[in-house]
Amino acid sequence: MKEAEQAAKDAEIEVCIANFTDKQDSLLKAWYSGTYSKIAAMGGNRSGKTYSAAALFAKHIRDDARPGEYWCVCPKAEISVKGQQKALWELLPKSGFGKFKWNAKSGFGSTNPMFIYDECTAENPDGRNIEVYFKTLAQYDDDMQSFESMSVMDCWIDEAVSEELFAAVETRIILNDGKVLISTIPSQAAEWMYEVIHHAQDDDGVFLVEMFPEDNPIMTEEKLSRFIKAIPSHLREMRLAGKFLMAGARVYVEFDTDRHVLKHTDVPKEVSWYACLDEGMDHPTAWLLVAVDKSGALYVYDEYYSRNQPPTEDVKAISAIQGKKKLVWPTVADPALWQSRKTGMSAIAYQDAGLPVIPGVSTTKFGEDQAVYRIKDLLREERLFVCESCTNLIREFHLWKYKRDRQNKPLQKDAYEDRNNDGLDALRYLLTKVPRYVERKRGSFMSIPFD
Ligand SMILES: Nc1ncnc2c1ncn2[C@@H]1O[C@H](COP(=O)(O)OP(=O)(O)OP(=O)(O)O)[C@@H](O)[C@H]1O
Ligand SMILES: [Mg+2]
């Protein structure tokens, strides 16, 4: 009987995993796929994020973790004891804990809580020595040294932590090709995740599954409605729908994937073609192909982004994207390209490489604010769209921010961050020239004057 009880207890992880929803399952699959280095469950409260992350991390420790140091990180010590520490204690087979014990008051120890799972001892000579340490954001803020460790294998972060702490974790796991598991709501304390996790780029190795309270199998309608009532209305978007509440910092709050992102096939057939370019020195270079239809609506049709490529390479790739589409004007570019720089005039380099360019109106004449407001109006009126192939530009629409002061409040004037705005800058230069639909006369070339 005792043995049967023990076996049942040892199967806690399997019981949890058997209950997994498809979303929770996808987290597990992503972890074992070998494709990702950051695996995140984000979304509303009580949606099953911690439940699935705990079972996954416990399984990893029990079955396939290699000898070494593992970290579990959360905001505060009390949360650690009742959260991550308790979860691992309850999920993992007790036989693996050896002399280590958890209790509700001090967890695995009131200072530097940790346990060694499957410890190598005289009785257990083949033990793997899995060292699991519990750390907190509070501890990091107090003493960054406590996060200096030779190397960490993998890490589970439950609840929001700071970008600095996350960076500290990342530098520790990199040498071991380690992974970070994240289970949190998009709290204001972790706005940085909006960029790093939510709008990660394809090669960032990020897997994200968004979970909502209604995904949780134990959430009944009655519970859900009580839960909704308990949340102040201004926090509902975040706590229920898992939305980042950072609208104050985002420039293009009007941009909405559902309304503004289209497929190529949604773009009208009769359009005029334009292109624009923002050359990056330290930033990426961005080139956009834009269609204007008869009503004057704009469609960013394709994009080309590159880093540290000579104009000749850029131009080859750009011509391939442009294909047979005839532009009304040469590519409209940042007027700074006509100023001589260390490398000489970039405008000439592009011309020589085979990409004719004309300058947009300089920002001193057509203010940045003015251009931004035009784009905001176009978005609001649903007269500016972006095709789904333009993943970099879409990301910028979500990420470009106002600068903030030390208290994290937006500054009043001339206050845009100079990052995540490469394609947006190119688009802004094109709009200063007011591109319009032009009727093409059969058999004749157009000569559209541009100032
Ligand atoms: N697949 C499941 N089967 C059974 N119970 C589940 C499942 N997923 C979650 N639960 C239960 O639902 C409750 C909420 O889950 P969990 O604590 O993981 O939510 P969370 O998303 O981490 O929420 P919070 O944002 O509040 O931390 C827990 O009691 C958990 O045991
Ligand atoms: Mg949780």
Tab-separated table of N, CA, C and O in Angstrom, residues 129-179:
chain	number	residue	atom	x	y	z
A	129	ASN	N	23.756	15.391	-9.119
A	129	ASN	CA	24.066	16.694	-8.509
A	129	ASN	C	23.421	17.864	-9.241
A	129	ASN	O	24.102	18.709	-9.816
A	130	ILE	N	22.127	17.912	-9.217
A	130	ILE	CA	21.413	19.034	-9.829
A	130	ILE	C	21.215	20.080	-8.734
A	130	ILE	O	20.404	19.885	-7.822
A	131	GLU	N	21.935	21.175	-8.818
A	131	GLU	CA	21.825	22.214	-7.782
A	131	GLU	C	20.766	23.226	-8.202
A	131	GLU	O	20.905	23.871	-9.242
A	132	VAL	N	19.737	23.358	-7.382
A	132	VAL	CA	18.659	24.294	-7.716
A	132	VAL	C	18.678	25.445	-6.711
A	132	VAL	O	18.536	25.225	-5.507
A	133	TYR	N	18.895	26.650	-7.205
A	133	TYR	CA	18.964	27.837	-6.341
A	133	TYR	C	17.734	28.695	-6.555
A	133	TYR	O	17.255	28.835	-7.680
A	134	PHE	N	17.259	29.289	-5.463
A	134	PHE	CA	16.096	30.174	-5.552
A	134	PHE	C	16.539	31.604	-5.318
A	134	PHE	O	17.118	31.918	-4.284
A	135	LYS	N	16.294	32.438	-6.282
A	135	LYS	CA	16.753	33.815	-6.206
A	135	LYS	C	15.591	34.773	-6.412
A	135	LYS	O	14.569	34.379	-6.960
A	136	THR	N	15.795	36.014	-5.991
A	136	THR	CA	14.699	36.985	-6.120
A	136	THR	C	15.196	38.313	-6.678
A	136	THR	O	16.382	38.646	-6.576
A	137	LEU	N	14.228	39.039	-7.228
A	137	LEU	CA	14.524	40.365	-7.752
A	137	LEU	C	14.986	41.283	-6.615
A	137	LEU	O	15.915	42.073	-6.760
A	138	ALA	N	14.314	41.146	-5.446
A	138	ALA	CA	14.669	41.977	-4.291
A	138	ALA	C	16.143	41.764	-3.931
A	138	ALA	O	16.881	42.719	-3.673
A	139	GLN	N	16.550	40.523	-3.965
A	139	GLN	CA	17.935	40.174	-3.649
A	139	GLN	C	18.896	40.763	-4.687
A	139	GLN	O	19.958	41.272	-4.355
A	140	TYR	N	18.475	40.741	-5.928
A	140	TYR	CA	19.319	41.298	-6.994
A	140	TYR	C	19.500	42.793	-6.811
A	140	TYR	O	20.607	43.324	-6.919
A	141	ASP	N	18.387	43.480	-6.514
A	141	ASP	CA	18.464	44.926	-6.337
A	141	ASP	C	19.343	45.286	-5.147
A	141	ASP	O	19.986	46.330	-5.121
A	142	ASP	N	19.354	44.403	-4.167
A	142	ASP	CA	20.115	44.615	-2.943
A	142	ASP	C	21.597	44.332	-3.135
A	142	ASP	O	22.454	45.035	-2.620
A	143	ASP	N	21.878	43.284	-3.876
A	143	ASP	CA	23.255	42.809	-3.961
A	143	ASP	C	23.452	42.067	-5.282
A	143	ASP	O	23.206	40.873	-5.380
A	144	MET	N	23.891	42.829	-6.281
A	144	MET	CA	24.040	42.216	-7.606
A	144	MET	C	25.065	41.090	-7.613
A	144	MET	O	25.006	40.194	-8.426
A	145	GLN	N	25.998	41.177	-6.669
A	145	GLN	CA	27.039	40.145	-6.588
A	145	GLN	C	26.437	38.754	-6.436
A	145	GLN	O	27.002	37.769	-6.891
A	146	SER	N	25.285	38.704	-5.761
A	146	SER	CA	24.695	37.393	-5.510
A	146	SER	C	24.256	36.721	-6.815
A	146	SER	O	23.913	35.554	-6.825
A	147	PHE	N	24.290	37.472	-7.911
A	147	PHE	CA	23.944	36.870	-9.194
A	147	PHE	C	25.176	36.580	-10.046
A	147	PHE	O	25.070	36.186	-11.192
A	148	GLU	N	26.337	36.783	-9.430
A	148	GLU	CA	27.564	36.416	-10.140
A	148	GLU	C	27.831	34.956	-9.827
A	148	GLU	O	28.137	34.597	-8.718
A	149	SER	N	27.697	34.137	-10.815
A	149	SER	CA	27.991	32.737	-10.573
A	149	SER	C	28.739	32.290	-11.811
A	149	SER	O	28.609	32.882	-12.862
A	150	MET	N	29.504	31.254	-11.688
A	150	MET	CA	30.294	30.843	-12.853
A	150	MET	C	29.400	30.569	-14.042
A	150	MET	O	29.528	31.170	-15.066
A	151	SER	N	28.493	29.670	-13.857
A	151	SER	CA	27.632	29.388	-14.994
A	151	SER	C	26.362	28.704	-14.534
A	151	SER	O	26.361	27.940	-13.575
A	152	VAL	N	25.309	29.021	-15.229
A	152	VAL	CA	24.003	28.478	-14.889
A	152	VAL	C	23.508	27.694	-16.093
A	152	VAL	O	23.728	28.083	-17.233
A	153	MET	N	22.868	26.580	-15.818
A	153	MET	CA	22.414	25.732	-16.925
A	153	MET	C	21.106	26.292	-17.512
A	153	MET	O	21.061	26.695	-18.659
A	154	ASP	N	20.056	26.276	-16.716
A	154	ASP	CA	18.766	26.787	-17.186
A	154	ASP	C	18.117	27.572	-16.057
A	154	ASP	O	18.526	27.451	-14.908
A	155	CYS	N	17.111	28.345	-16.407
A	155	CYS	CA	16.504	29.209	-15.394
A	155	CYS	C	14.999	29.301	-15.628
A	155	CYS	O	14.544	29.353	-16.765
A	156	TRP	N	14.256	29.316	-14.525
A	156	TRP	CA	12.801	29.524	-14.606
A	156	TRP	C	12.471	30.827	-13.885
A	156	TRP	O	12.771	30.980	-12.712
A	157	ILE	N	11.897	31.763	-14.624
A	157	ILE	CA	11.498	33.039	-14.037
A	157	ILE	C	9.980	33.060	-13.927
A	157	ILE	O	9.270	32.945	-14.931
A	158	ASP	N	9.477	33.171	-12.704
A	158	ASP	CA	8.028	33.238	-12.496
A	158	ASP	C	7.694	34.638	-12.011
A	158	ASP	O	8.251	35.101	-11.025
A	159	GLU	N	6.806	35.311	-12.708
A	159	GLU	CA	6.417	36.689	-12.404
A	159	GLU	C	7.457	37.677	-12.931
A	159	GLU	O	8.561	37.307	-13.302
A	160	ALA	N	7.064	38.941	-12.929
A	160	ALA	CA	7.852	39.963	-13.603
A	160	ALA	C	9.168	40.291	-12.891
A	160	ALA	O	9.188	40.472	-11.681
A	161	VAL	N	10.220	40.365	-13.658
A	161	VAL	CA	11.513	40.804	-13.121
A	161	VAL	C	12.046	41.921	-14.017
A	161	VAL	O	11.522	42.162	-15.096
A	162	SER	N	13.093	42.585	-13.555
A	162	SER	CA	13.618	43.715	-14.315
A	162	SER	C	14.462	43.254	-15.504
A	162	SER	O	14.953	42.125	-15.542
A	163	GLU	N	14.624	44.156	-16.443
A	163	GLU	CA	15.436	43.853	-17.623
A	163	GLU	C	16.887	43.579	-17.220
A	163	GLU	O	17.550	42.724	-17.807
A	164	GLU	N	17.361	44.310	-16.199
A	164	GLU	CA	18.754	44.118	-15.750
A	164	GLU	C	18.943	42.714	-15.211
A	164	GLU	O	19.919	42.043	-15.524
A	165	LEU	N	17.989	42.277	-14.400
A	165	LEU	CA	18.109	40.926	-13.847
A	165	LEU	C	18.073	39.898	-14.979
A	165	LEU	O	18.857	38.952	-15.007
A	166	PHE	N	17.179	40.120	-15.922
A	166	PHE	CA	17.056	39.187	-17.046
A	166	PHE	C	18.379	39.117	-17.813
A	166	PHE	O	18.836	38.038	-18.192
A	167	ALA	N	18.995	40.270	-17.998
A	167	ALA	CA	20.279	40.295	-18.706
A	167	ALA	C	21.333	39.540	-17.900
A	167	ALA	O	22.156	38.811	-18.473
A	168	ALA	N	21.291	39.689	-16.580
A	168	ALA	CA	22.256	38.973	-15.732
A	168	ALA	C	22.069	37.466	-15.895
A	168	ALA	O	23.031	36.707	-16.020
A	169	VAL	N	20.819	37.031	-15.935
A	169	VAL	CA	20.534	35.608	-16.118
A	169	VAL	C	21.043	35.143	-17.478
A	169	VAL	O	21.721	34.121	-17.600
A	170	GLU	N	20.727	35.922	-18.494
A	170	GLU	CA	21.121	35.510	-19.849
A	170	GLU	C	22.625	35.332	-19.987
A	170	GLU	O	23.088	34.377	-20.600
A	171	THR	N	23.379	36.269	-19.399
A	171	THR	CA	24.830	36.138	-19.549
A	171	THR	C	25.335	34.899	-18.819
A	171	THR	O	26.339	34.330	-19.206
A	172	ARG	N	24.623	34.475	-17.777
A	172	ARG	CA	25.056	33.279	-17.036
A	172	ARG	C	24.775	31.991	-17.805
A	172	ARG	O	25.457	30.997	-17.625
A	173	ILE	N	23.711	31.970	-18.576
A	173	ILE	CA	23.326	30.694	-19.215
A	173	ILE	C	23.914	30.515	-20.612
A	173	ILE	O	23.946	29.410	-21.129
A	174	ILE	N	24.406	31.618	-21.175
A	174	ILE	CA	24.804	31.572	-22.581
A	174	ILE	C	25.860	30.493	-22.869
A	174	ILE	O	25.744	29.732	-23.827
A	175	LEU	N	26.852	30.386	-21.997
A	175	LEU	CA	27.936	29.437	-22.242
A	175	LEU	C	27.453	27.990	-22.265
A	175	LEU	O	28.062	27.136	-22.885
A	176	ASN	N	26.370	27.733	-21.561
A	176	ASN	CA	25.858	26.362	-21.512
A	176	ASN	C	24.738	26.126	-22.511
A	176	ASN	O	24.059	25.107	-22.431
A	177	ASP	N	24.532	27.072	-23.414
A	177	ASP	CA	23.372	26.969	-24.303
A	177	ASP	C	22.113	26.760	-23.483
A	177	ASP	O	21.264	25.939	-23.831
A	178	GLY	N	22.038	27.480	-22.375
A	178	GLY	CA	20.909	27.280	-21.466
A	178	GLY	C	19.627	27.907	-21.974
A	178	GLY	O	19.620	28.647	-22.951
A	179	LYS	N	18.544	27.561	-21.292
A	179	LYS	CA	17.235	28.088	-21.676
A	179	LYS	C	16.609	28.830	-20.500
A	179	LYS	O	16.869	28.507	-19.348
